[in-house]
Short mmCIF file of C-alpha atoms in Angstrom, two decimals:
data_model
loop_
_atom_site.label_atom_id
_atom_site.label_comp_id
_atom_site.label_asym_id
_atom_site.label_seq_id
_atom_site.Cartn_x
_atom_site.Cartn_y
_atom_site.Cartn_z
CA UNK A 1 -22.88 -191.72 55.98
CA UNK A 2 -25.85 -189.20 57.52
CA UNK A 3 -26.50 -188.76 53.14
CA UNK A 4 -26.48 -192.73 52.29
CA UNK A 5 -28.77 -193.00 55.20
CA UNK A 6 -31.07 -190.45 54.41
CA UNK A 7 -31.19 -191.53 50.87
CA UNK A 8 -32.11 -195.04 51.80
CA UNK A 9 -34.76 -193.59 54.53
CA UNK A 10 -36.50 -192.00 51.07
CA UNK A 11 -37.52 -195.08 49.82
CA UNK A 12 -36.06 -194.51 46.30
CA UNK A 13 -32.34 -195.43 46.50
CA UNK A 14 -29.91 -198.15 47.38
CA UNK A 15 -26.67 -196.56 47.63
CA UNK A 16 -23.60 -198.48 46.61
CA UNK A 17 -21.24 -196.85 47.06
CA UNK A 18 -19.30 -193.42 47.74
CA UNK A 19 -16.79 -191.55 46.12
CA UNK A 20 -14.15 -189.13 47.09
CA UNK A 21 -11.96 -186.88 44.24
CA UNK A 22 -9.84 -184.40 45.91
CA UNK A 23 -9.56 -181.42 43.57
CA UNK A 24 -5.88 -180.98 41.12
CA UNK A 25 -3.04 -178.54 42.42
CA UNK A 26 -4.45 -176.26 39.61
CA UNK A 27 -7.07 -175.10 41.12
CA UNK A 28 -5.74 -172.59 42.84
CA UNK A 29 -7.44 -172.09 46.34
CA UNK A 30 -5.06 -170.11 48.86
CA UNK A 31 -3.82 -172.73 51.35
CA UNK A 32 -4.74 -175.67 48.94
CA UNK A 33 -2.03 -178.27 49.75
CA UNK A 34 -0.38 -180.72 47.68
CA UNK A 35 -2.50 -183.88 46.10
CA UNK A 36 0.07 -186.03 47.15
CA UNK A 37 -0.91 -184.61 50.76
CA UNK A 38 -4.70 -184.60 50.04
CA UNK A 39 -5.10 -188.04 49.02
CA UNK A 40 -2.93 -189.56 51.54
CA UNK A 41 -5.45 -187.68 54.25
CA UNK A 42 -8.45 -188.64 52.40
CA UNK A 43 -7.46 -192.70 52.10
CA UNK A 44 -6.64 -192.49 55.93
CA UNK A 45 -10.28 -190.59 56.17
CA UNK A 46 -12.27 -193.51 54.65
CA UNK A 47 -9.73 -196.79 55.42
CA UNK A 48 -12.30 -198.16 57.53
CA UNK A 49 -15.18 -197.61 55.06
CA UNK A 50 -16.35 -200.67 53.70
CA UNK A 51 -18.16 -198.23 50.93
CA UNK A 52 -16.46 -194.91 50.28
CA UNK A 53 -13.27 -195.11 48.07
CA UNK A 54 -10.67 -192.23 46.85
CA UNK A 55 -10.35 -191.54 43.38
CA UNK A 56 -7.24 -189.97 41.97
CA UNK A 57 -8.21 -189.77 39.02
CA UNK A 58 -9.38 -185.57 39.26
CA UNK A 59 -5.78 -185.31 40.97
CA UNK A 60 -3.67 -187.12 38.24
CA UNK A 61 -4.92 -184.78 35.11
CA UNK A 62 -2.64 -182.28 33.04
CA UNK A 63 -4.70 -179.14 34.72
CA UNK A 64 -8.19 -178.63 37.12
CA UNK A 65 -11.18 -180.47 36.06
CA UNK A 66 -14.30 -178.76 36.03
CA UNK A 67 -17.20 -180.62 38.54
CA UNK A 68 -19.08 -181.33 35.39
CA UNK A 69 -16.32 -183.32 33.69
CA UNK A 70 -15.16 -185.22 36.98
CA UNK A 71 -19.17 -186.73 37.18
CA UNK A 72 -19.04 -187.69 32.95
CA UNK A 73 -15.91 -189.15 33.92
CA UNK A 74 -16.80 -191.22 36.74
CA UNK A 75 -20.39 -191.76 34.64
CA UNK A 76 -18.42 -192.89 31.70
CA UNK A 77 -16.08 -195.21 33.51
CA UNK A 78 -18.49 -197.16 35.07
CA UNK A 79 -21.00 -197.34 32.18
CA UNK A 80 -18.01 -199.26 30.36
CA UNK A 81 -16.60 -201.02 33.21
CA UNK A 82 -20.31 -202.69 34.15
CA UNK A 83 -21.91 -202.77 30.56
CA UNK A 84 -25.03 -200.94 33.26
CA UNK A 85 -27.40 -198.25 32.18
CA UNK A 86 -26.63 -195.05 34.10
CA UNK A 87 -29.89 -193.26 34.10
CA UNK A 88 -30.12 -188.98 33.77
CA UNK A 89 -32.63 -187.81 36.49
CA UNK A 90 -34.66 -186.32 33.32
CA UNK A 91 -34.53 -189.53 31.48
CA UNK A 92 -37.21 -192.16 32.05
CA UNK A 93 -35.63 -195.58 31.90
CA UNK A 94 -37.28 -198.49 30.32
CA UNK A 95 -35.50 -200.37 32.94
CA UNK A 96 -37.77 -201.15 35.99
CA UNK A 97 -36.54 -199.58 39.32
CA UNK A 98 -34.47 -202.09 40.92
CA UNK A 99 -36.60 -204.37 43.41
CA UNK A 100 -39.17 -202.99 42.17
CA UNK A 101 -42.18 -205.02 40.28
CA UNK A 102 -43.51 -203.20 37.19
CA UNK A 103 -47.03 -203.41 38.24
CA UNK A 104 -46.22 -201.90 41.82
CA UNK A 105 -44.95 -198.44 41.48
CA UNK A 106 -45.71 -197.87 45.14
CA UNK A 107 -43.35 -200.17 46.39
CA UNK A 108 -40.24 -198.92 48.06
CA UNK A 109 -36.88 -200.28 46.67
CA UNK A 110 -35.22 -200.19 50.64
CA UNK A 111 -36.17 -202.43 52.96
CA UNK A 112 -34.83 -203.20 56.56
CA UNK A 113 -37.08 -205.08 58.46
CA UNK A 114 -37.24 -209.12 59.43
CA UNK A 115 -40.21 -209.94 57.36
CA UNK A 116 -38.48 -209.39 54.06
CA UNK A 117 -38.47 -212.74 52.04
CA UNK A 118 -35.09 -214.67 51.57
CA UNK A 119 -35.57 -215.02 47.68
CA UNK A 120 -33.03 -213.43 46.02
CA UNK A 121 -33.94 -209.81 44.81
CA UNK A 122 -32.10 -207.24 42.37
CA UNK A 123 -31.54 -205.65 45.80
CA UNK A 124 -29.89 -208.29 47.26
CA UNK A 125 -27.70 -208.81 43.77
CA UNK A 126 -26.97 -205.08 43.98
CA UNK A 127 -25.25 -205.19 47.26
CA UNK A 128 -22.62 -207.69 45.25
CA UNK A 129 -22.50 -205.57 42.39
CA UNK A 130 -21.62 -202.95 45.15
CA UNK A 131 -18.77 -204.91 46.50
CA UNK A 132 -17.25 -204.83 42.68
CA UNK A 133 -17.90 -201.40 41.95
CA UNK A 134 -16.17 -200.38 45.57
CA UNK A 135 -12.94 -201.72 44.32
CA UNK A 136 -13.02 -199.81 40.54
CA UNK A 137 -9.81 -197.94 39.97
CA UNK A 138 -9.16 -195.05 37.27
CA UNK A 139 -8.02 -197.97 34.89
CA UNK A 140 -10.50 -200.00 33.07
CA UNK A 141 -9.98 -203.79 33.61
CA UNK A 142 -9.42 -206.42 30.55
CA UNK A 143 -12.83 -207.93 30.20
CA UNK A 144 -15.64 -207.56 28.11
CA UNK A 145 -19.50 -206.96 28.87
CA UNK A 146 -20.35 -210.36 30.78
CA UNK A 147 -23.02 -211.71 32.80
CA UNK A 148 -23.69 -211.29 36.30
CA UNK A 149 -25.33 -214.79 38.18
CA UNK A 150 -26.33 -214.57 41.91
CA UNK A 151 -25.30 -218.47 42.60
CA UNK A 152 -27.44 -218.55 45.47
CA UNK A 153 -30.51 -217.59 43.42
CA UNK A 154 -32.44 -220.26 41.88
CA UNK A 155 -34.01 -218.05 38.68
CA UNK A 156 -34.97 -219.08 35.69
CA UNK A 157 -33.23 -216.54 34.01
CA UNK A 158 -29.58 -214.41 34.85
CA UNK A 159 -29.40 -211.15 36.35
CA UNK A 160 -27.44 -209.12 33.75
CA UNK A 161 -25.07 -205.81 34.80
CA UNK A 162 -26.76 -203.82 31.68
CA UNK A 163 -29.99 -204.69 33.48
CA UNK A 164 -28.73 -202.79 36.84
CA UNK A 165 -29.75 -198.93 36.84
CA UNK A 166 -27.18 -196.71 38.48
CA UNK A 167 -27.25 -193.20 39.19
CA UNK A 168 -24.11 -190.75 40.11
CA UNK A 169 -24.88 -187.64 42.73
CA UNK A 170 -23.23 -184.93 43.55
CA UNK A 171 -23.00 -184.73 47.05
CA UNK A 172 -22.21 -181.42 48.44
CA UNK A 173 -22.83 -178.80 51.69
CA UNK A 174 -25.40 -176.50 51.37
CA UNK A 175 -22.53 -173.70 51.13
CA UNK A 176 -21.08 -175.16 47.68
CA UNK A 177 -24.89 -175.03 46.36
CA UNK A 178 -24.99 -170.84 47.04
CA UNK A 179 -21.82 -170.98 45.09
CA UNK A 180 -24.27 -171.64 41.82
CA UNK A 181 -26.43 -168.30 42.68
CA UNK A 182 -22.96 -166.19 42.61
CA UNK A 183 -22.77 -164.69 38.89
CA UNK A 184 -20.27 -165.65 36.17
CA UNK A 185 -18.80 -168.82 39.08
CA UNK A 186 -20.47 -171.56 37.36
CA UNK A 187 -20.73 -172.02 34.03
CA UNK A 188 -24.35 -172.11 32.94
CA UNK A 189 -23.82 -175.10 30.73
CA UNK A 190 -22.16 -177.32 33.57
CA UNK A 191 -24.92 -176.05 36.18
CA UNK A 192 -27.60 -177.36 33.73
CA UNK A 193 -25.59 -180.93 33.21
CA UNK A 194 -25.11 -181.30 36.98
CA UNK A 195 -28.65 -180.26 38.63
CA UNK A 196 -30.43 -181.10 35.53
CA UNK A 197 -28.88 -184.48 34.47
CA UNK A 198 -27.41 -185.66 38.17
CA UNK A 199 -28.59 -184.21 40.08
CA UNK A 200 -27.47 -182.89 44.02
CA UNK A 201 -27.54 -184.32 47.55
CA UNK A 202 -27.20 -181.15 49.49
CA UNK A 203 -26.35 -181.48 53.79
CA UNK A 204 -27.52 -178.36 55.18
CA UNK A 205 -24.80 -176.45 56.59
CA UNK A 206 -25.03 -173.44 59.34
CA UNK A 207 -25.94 -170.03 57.82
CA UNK A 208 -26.56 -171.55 54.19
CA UNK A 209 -30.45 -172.53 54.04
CA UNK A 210 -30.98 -174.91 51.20
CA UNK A 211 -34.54 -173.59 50.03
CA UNK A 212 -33.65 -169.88 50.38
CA UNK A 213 -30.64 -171.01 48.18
CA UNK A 214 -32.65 -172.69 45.67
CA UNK A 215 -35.27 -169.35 45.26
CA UNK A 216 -32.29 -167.34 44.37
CA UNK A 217 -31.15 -169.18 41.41
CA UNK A 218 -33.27 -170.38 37.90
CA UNK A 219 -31.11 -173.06 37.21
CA UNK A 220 -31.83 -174.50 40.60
CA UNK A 221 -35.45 -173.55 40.71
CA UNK A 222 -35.65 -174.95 37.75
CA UNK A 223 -34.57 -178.42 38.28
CA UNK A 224 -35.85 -178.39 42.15
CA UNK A 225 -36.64 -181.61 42.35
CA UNK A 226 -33.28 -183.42 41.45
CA UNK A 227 -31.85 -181.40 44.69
CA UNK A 228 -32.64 -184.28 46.88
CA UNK A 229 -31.79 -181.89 51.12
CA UNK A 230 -30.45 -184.21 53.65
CA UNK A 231 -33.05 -183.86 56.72
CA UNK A 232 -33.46 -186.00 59.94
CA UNK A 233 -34.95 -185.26 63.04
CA UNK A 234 -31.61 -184.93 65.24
CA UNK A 235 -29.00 -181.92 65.48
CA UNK A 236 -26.50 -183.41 63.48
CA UNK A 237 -22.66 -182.45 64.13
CA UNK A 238 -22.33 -182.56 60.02
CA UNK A 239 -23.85 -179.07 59.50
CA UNK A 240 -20.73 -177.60 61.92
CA UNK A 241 -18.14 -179.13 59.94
CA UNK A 242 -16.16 -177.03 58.00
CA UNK A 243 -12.53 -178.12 56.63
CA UNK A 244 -11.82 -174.19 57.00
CA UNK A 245 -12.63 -173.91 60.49
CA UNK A 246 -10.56 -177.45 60.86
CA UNK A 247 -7.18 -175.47 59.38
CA UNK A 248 -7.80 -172.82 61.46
CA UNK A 249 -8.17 -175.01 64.24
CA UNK A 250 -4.66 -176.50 63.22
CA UNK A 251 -2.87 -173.53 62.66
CA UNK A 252 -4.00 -171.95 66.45
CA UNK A 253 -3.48 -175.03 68.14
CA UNK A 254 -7.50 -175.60 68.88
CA UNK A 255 -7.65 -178.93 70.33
CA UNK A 256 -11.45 -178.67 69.26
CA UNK A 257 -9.88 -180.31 65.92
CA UNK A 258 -10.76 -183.64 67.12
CA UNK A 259 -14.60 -182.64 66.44
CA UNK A 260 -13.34 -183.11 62.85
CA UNK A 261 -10.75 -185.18 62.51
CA UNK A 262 -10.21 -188.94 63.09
CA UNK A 263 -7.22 -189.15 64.72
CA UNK A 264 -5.32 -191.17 61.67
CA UNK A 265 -5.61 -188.20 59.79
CA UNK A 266 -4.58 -185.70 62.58
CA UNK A 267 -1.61 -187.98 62.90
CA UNK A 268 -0.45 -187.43 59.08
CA UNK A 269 -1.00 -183.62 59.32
CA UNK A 270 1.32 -183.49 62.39
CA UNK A 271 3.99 -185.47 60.95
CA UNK A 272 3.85 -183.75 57.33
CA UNK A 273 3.43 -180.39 59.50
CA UNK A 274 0.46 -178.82 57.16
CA UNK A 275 -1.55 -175.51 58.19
CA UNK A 276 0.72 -175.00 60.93
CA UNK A 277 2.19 -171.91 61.79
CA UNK A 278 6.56 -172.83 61.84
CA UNK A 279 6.58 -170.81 65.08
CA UNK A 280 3.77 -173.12 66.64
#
C-alpha cells in the first residue's frame, strides 16, 4: 500500500494492481517453510485486498525460478491474456501515456481532486481493466484478443486493451537491492533485465540506505533512474518490518509479533505450529 501510494503521489503511474509469488521449496533458505504453508499465509495476508492477489505460479514449478524469469512470466501472461502493450522502462512507446493528451506532456496521469471532469478517461477505463486483471490466474482463459467498451462512455470510437500500456515492477526492501552489490549473487544478465528493462520500487529499510546502495553497484548506477525509492514525509512502520525478526518473534514467544502480523495469519501459524520452538 505505502508503494501504490507513493507511486500514484509521483504523478506518473496508476497502479492496478499487486502481486504476491512466494518463492518454490527449492530455494533453499534455512527455515524456509513449505509452499503449501506460504501461500495459505500469504492469501490470508491480502484476503481483504481489493488489489493485491497471490500467485502460485513461482510455487507450482519443477525447481526455483530465478526473479528474472518470475517478471517475463507474469509479463508474458498478461501481454497474451489482455492483447496490451507492456512497455520496457528503456523502450519509448508509441502509445500515449494513459490520460494523458499527446500535446500535454506536462500533465499528470493521477488525479484525486473534485474538479476532475466526469467524461470518461483511459484512467477511469483502467480502473475496470484493473478489476479484470485482479482476478488473472496462472491459466490463460479461452478467448481471443477482443475489444474493451466503457458502456458509460459516449466516444466515438472504442477503447481497445492493446491500446492500454502496462508496466510490471519489482517491488522490493532496500535490503534485497544490496543483495545486487554482493559479487557472483546475481547474475549479471538477470540484474540488467530487471533494473534495466523493469525496473525497481525499493521501500527503504533500517540500516540499508537506498542511494549509498545504488553508488556501490554499476548495474544499478547505471540504470538509476528506473529505481523509483519509496519516500514520504512520515516515520513509516514499513522500514521495521522484517519477516526474520517476525520468526524470531514467534519462536521466543515476543508478543511484539502483532506489529507484523494480522491476526488471520498469526492464527494459521499457531494452528500449523511453524517457527516455534516444540518445547514452547
Amino acid at each position: 500500500e505505502r508503494a501504490r501510494d507513493y507511486l500514484h503521489k509521483t504523478g506518473r503511474f496508476i497502479v492496478i494492481g499487486g502481486i504476491v509469488s512466494p518463492v518454490h521449496d527449492s530455494y533453499g533458505k534455512t527455515g524456509l517453510v513449505s509452499s503449501r504453508h506460504r501461500l495459505t499465509m500469504c492469501q490470508l495476508a491480502v484476503q481483504s485486498s481489493d488489489w493485491i492477489r497471490v500467485d502460485p505460479w513461482e510455487c507450482y514449478q519443477d525447481t526455483w525460478q530465478t526473479t528474472c524469469s518470475v517478471l517475463e512470466h507474469h509479463r508474458d501472461l498478461m501481454k497474451r491474456v489482455t492483447g496490451c502493450i507492456l512497455s520496457n522502462v528503456n523502450t519509448p512507446s508509441i502509445t500515449p501515456v494513459i490520460g494523458q493528451p499527446q500535446n500535454e506532456s506536462s500533465q499528470t496521469i493521477y488525479q484525486n481532486n473534485n474538479n476532475v471532469s466526469n467524461k470518461p478517461t483511459a484512467a477511469k477505463i483502467l480502473g475496470k481493466v484493473g478489476e479484470s486483471l485482479s482476478r488473472i490466474c496462472c491459466v490463460r482463459p479461452p478467448m481471443e484478443r477482443f475489444t474493451f467498451v466503457d458502456e458509460n462512455a459516449n466516444l466515438g470510437t472504442v477503447m481497445r486493451y492493446e491500446e492500454i500500456e502496462l508496466r510490471i515492477l519489482l517491488l522490493c526492501g532496500s535490503d534485497l537491492l544490496e543483495s545486487f552489490c554482493i559479487p557472483g549473487l546475481w547474475n549479471e544478465a538477470d540484474m540488467e533485465v530487471i533494473v534495466g528493462e523493469f525496473g525497481i520500487v525499493v521501500v527503504p529499510r533500517d540500516g540499508a540506505d537506498p542511494d549509498r546502495i545504488m553508488n556501490h553497484s554499476s548495474i544499478l548506477r547505471k540504470y538509476r533512474n528506473n529505481i523509483l525509492v519509496v519516500k514520504d514525509d512520515s516515520n513509516h512502520p514499513m522500514s521495521v518490518v522484517s519477516s526474520t525478526k517476525s520468526r524470531l518473534a514467534l519462536q521466543h514467544g515476543d508478543g511484539h509479533v502483532v506489529d507484523y502480523l494480522c491476526q488471520p495469519v498469526i492464527d494459521y501459524i499457531l494452528k500449523s505450529q511453524l517457527y516455534i520452538n516444540t518445547s514452547g
